[in-house]
Coordinates of C-alpha atoms in Angstrom, one line a residue:
L1 CA 0.0 0.0 0.0
L2 CA 1.3 3.4 -1.0
A3 CA -0.4 6.5 0.5
V4 CA 0.0 10.2 -0.3
G5 CA -2.0 12.9 1.2
P6 CA -2.4 15.8 3.7
G7 CA -0.7 15.0 7.1
I8 CA 1.1 11.8 5.9
P9 CA 4.8 12.3 6.6
K10 CA 7.2 11.8 3.8
G11 CA 8.8 8.3 3.7
V12 CA 6.8 7.0 6.7
R13 CA 6.5 3.2 7.0
F14 CA 4.8 0.9 9.4
H15 CA 5.3 -2.8 9.9
Y16 CA 1.9 -3.7 11.3
P17 CA 0.1 -6.4 9.4
A18 CA -2.8 -5.1 7.3
T19 CA -5.0 -6.4 4.6
Q20 CA -7.5 -5.2 2.0
V21 CA -10.3 -5.3 4.6
D22 CA -8.7 -2.3 6.3
L23 CA -9.0 -0.1 3.3
A24 CA -12.8 0.6 3.6
P25 CA -12.5 1.6 7.3
T26 CA -9.5 3.8 6.4
F27 CA -11.4 5.7 3.7
L28 CA -14.4 6.1 6.0
G29 CA -12.1 7.5 8.7
L30 CA -10.5 10.0 6.4
A31 CA -14.0 11.2 5.5
G32 CA -15.0 11.3 9.2
I33 CA -17.6 8.7 8.8
K34 CA -18.1 6.1 11.6
K35 CA -17.5 2.6 10.5
P36 CA -20.5 0.2 11.0
W37 CA -19.8 -2.2 13.8
Y38 CA -20.3 -5.2 11.5
M39 CA -17.7 -4.1 9.0
D40 CA -14.5 -6.0 9.1
G41 CA -11.1 -4.2 9.2
K42 CA -9.7 -1.3 11.1
S43 CA -8.7 2.3 10.1
L44 CA -5.1 2.7 9.1
V45 CA -5.3 6.5 9.6
P46 CA -3.4 6.7 13.0
L47 CA -0.7 4.4 11.6
L48 CA -0.3 6.7 8.5
L49 CA -0.4 10.0 10.4
R50 CA 1.4 8.9 13.5
K51 CA 0.2 11.7 15.7
T52 CA -3.0 12.9 17.4
A53 CA -5.7 15.0 15.9
H54 CA -4.4 18.1 17.6
D55 CA -1.0 17.8 15.9
Y56 CA -2.4 17.8 12.4
H57 CA -3.8 21.1 11.2
S58 CA -3.2 20.1 7.5
V59 CA -5.7 17.3 7.5
S60 CA -9.4 17.9 7.0
V61 CA -11.7 18.6 9.9
W62 CA -13.4 15.3 9.2
T63 CA -10.1 13.3 9.6
R64 CA -9.4 15.1 12.8
R65 CA -12.8 14.2 14.1
H66 CA -12.1 10.5 13.3
L67 CA -8.8 10.7 15.1
E68 CA -10.5 12.2 18.2
T69 CA -12.5 9.1 18.6
L70 CA -9.4 6.9 18.7
P71 CA -6.6 6.4 21.3
S72 CA -3.2 8.1 20.8
A73 CA -1.2 6.8 17.9
E74 CA 1.2 4.9 20.2
E75 CA -1.6 3.2 22.1
Y76 CA -3.5 2.5 18.8
A77 CA -0.4 0.8 17.4
S78 CA 0.2 -1.2 20.5
R79 CA -3.3 -2.6 20.2
W80 CA -3.0 -3.5 16.6
R81 CA -3.3 -7.1 15.5
K82 CA -0.3 -9.3 15.6
A83 CA -1.4 -11.6 12.8
V84 CA -3.7 -11.6 9.7
F85 CA -6.4 -14.1 8.8
F86 CA -7.3 -15.2 5.3
E87 CA -9.6 -17.8 3.7
Y88 CA -10.1 -19.3 0.3
Y89 CA -12.8 -21.5 -1.2
Y90 CA -13.2 -23.7 -4.2
N91 CA -16.4 -23.1 -6.4
D92 CA -15.3 -23.8 -9.9
P93 CA -12.5 -25.7 -11.7
N94 CA -11.5 -22.5 -13.5
V95 CA -10.3 -24.3 -16.6
K96 CA -7.6 -22.6 -18.7
C97 CA -6.6 -23.5 -22.2
V98 CA -3.3 -22.7 -24.0
D99 CA -3.7 -23.9 -27.6
A100 CA -5.9 -23.1 -30.7
C101 CA -6.4 -19.6 -29.5
I102 CA -8.4 -16.9 -31.2
K103 CA -7.8 -13.3 -30.1
P104 CA -10.9 -12.2 -28.2
R105 CA -13.0 -9.2 -29.2
Q106 CA -12.4 -6.0 -27.4
V107 CA -15.5 -5.3 -25.3
Y108 CA -14.3 -2.4 -23.1
P109 CA -16.0 -0.2 -21.8
N110 CA -19.2 -2.2 -22.1
A111 CA -17.8 -5.2 -20.1
D112 CA -14.7 -6.6 -18.5
T113 CA -11.8 -6.8 -20.9
A114 CA -9.2 -9.5 -21.5
C115 CA -6.9 -7.1 -23.3
G116 CA -4.0 -5.3 -21.7
I117 CA -4.4 -2.1 -23.8
L118 CA -7.8 -0.4 -23.8
A119 CA -7.8 0.5 -27.5
S120 CA -10.6 0.0 -30.0
E121 CA -8.6 -2.8 -31.7
P122 CA -7.6 -5.9 -29.7
Q123 CA -4.0 -5.6 -28.4
D124 CA -2.1 -7.7 -25.9
C125 CA -5.2 -9.9 -25.3
W126 CA -5.4 -13.3 -23.9
G127 CA -8.0 -16.1 -23.8
G128 CA -10.1 -17.6 -26.6
C129 CA -8.2 -20.9 -26.5
V130 CA -9.9 -24.2 -26.9
N131 CA -7.2 -26.9 -26.8
E132 CA -4.7 -28.1 -24.2
C133 CA -7.0 -27.3 -21.3
Y134 CA -6.5 -28.0 -17.6
P135 CA -8.2 -27.0 -14.4
T136 CA -6.5 -24.5 -12.1
E137 CA -8.6 -25.3 -9.0
N138 CA -9.8 -28.4 -7.3
V139 CA -12.1 -29.4 -4.4
N140 CA -9.1 -29.7 -2.0
N141 CA -8.3 -26.1 -2.1
N142 CA -10.5 -24.7 0.7
F143 CA -8.6 -23.3 3.6
I144 CA -8.6 -20.8 6.5
A145 CA -5.2 -19.6 7.7
I146 CA -3.5 -17.3 10.1
R147 CA -0.1 -15.6 9.4
H148 CA 2.0 -14.3 12.2
V149 CA 4.7 -11.7 11.8
H150 CA 8.0 -12.3 13.5
S151 CA 8.8 -8.9 15.0
I152 CA 5.6 -8.4 16.9
S153 CA 4.1 -11.9 17.4
P154 CA 4.8 -14.5 20.1
F155 CA 4.3 -17.2 17.5
S156 CA 7.2 -15.8 15.5
D157 CA 7.2 -15.8 11.7
T158 CA 4.8 -18.6 10.9
L159 CA 1.7 -19.7 8.9
Y160 CA -0.9 -22.1 10.2
A161 CA -3.7 -23.4 7.9
V162 CA -6.4 -26.0 7.9
F163 CA -8.0 -27.5 4.8
Q164 CA -11.4 -29.1 4.1
T165 CA -12.5 -30.8 0.9
G166 CA -15.7 -29.5 -0.7
N167 CA -17.4 -27.1 -3.1
Q168 CA -18.6 -23.8 -1.6
R169 CA -21.0 -23.4 -4.4
S170 CA -23.0 -26.5 -3.4
E171 CA -22.4 -26.7 0.3
N172 CA -21.2 -24.3 3.0
I173 CA -17.7 -25.2 4.2
N174 CA -17.3 -24.6 7.9
F175 CA -14.0 -26.5 8.5
D176 CA -15.5 -28.8 11.1
N177 CA -14.1 -31.8 9.2
V178 CA -10.5 -30.8 8.5
D179 CA -8.7 -33.1 6.0
F180 CA -5.2 -31.8 6.6
V181 CA -3.1 -29.2 8.3
E182 CA -0.1 -27.1 7.2
Y183 CA 2.3 -25.2 9.4
Y184 CA 5.3 -23.3 8.0
E185 CA 8.2 -21.5 9.7
T186 CA 8.3 -18.8 7.1
E187 CA 11.3 -17.0 8.6
F188 CA 13.5 -20.0 7.5
D189 CA 11.2 -21.4 4.8
P190 CA 9.8 -18.3 2.9
W191 CA 8.5 -20.4 0.0
M192 CA 6.7 -22.7 2.4
L193 CA 8.1 -26.0 1.0
V194 CA 8.5 -27.9 4.3
N195 CA 5.3 -28.6 6.3
K196 CA 6.3 -28.7 10.0
R197 CA 2.9 -29.8 11.3
N198 CA 4.2 -33.1 12.7
S199 CA 6.9 -31.3 14.7
L200 CA 4.4 -28.7 16.1
P201 CA 3.9 -29.3 19.9
D202 CA 0.3 -30.1 20.7
S203 CA 0.0 -27.2 23.1
V204 CA 1.0 -24.7 20.4
K205 CA -1.3 -26.4 17.9
R206 CA -4.2 -26.0 20.2
L207 CA -3.5 -22.3 20.8
L208 CA -3.1 -21.7 17.1
D209 CA -6.4 -23.6 16.3
I210 CA -8.3 -21.6 19.0
K211 CA -7.0 -18.3 17.5
L212 CA -7.8 -19.4 14.0
R213 CA -11.4 -20.4 14.9
M214 CA -11.8 -17.1 16.7
W215 CA -10.8 -15.2 13.5
F216 CA -13.0 -17.4 11.4
K217 CA -16.2 -16.8 13.5
C218 CA -15.7 -13.2 14.4
R219 CA -17.3 -10.2 12.7
G220 CA -16.7 -6.5 12.5
N221 CA -15.6 -4.8 15.8
F222 CA -15.3 -8.2 17.5
C223 CA -12.4 -9.2 15.3
P224 CA -8.8 -8.5 16.4

């Protein structure tokens, strides 16, 4: 994420884990609009501005009002989540083909385009192939996972994930019948090639699973 705007110091960085769910609360905060309690994510505004509302006369009155409803920047950062949760579901084989291709017709701006240049004539387009086809997804690829960041997490730099076979299109997948587990020490295995689940102590696995389920079932302001 790159951000430029009033009150944002030049070259400022933060190492707190954030995801796309934090963008909507951030935009609402900048506009001074209160986030609905049921909306996931948290405002990044205090992490971007780094100071209190009274220290920033260059930001809008609406942004200052948003900051006034929050703790100090230091306290806000100390309460920030130490991990991120993500989930993925299978609902279609998403078949791709790579042979006997016909360049697709340019349909922009009337529909989504498969062309890299938005010109009237098709250029740098992909798709339209009918041979040498293969699925890119399968029913095993449903998972919920939690990723901890080394510098601020007691679980160090790790990823813990559980998988359940199924098709979300036909049946809700709730991960009550887990088929397999993955655990990676990403500090030493950044490509996540060595599954360390068998060497994971039972006590740590229980803690990770409790935390993962908490993330999976939470909503809005009740999420970390």
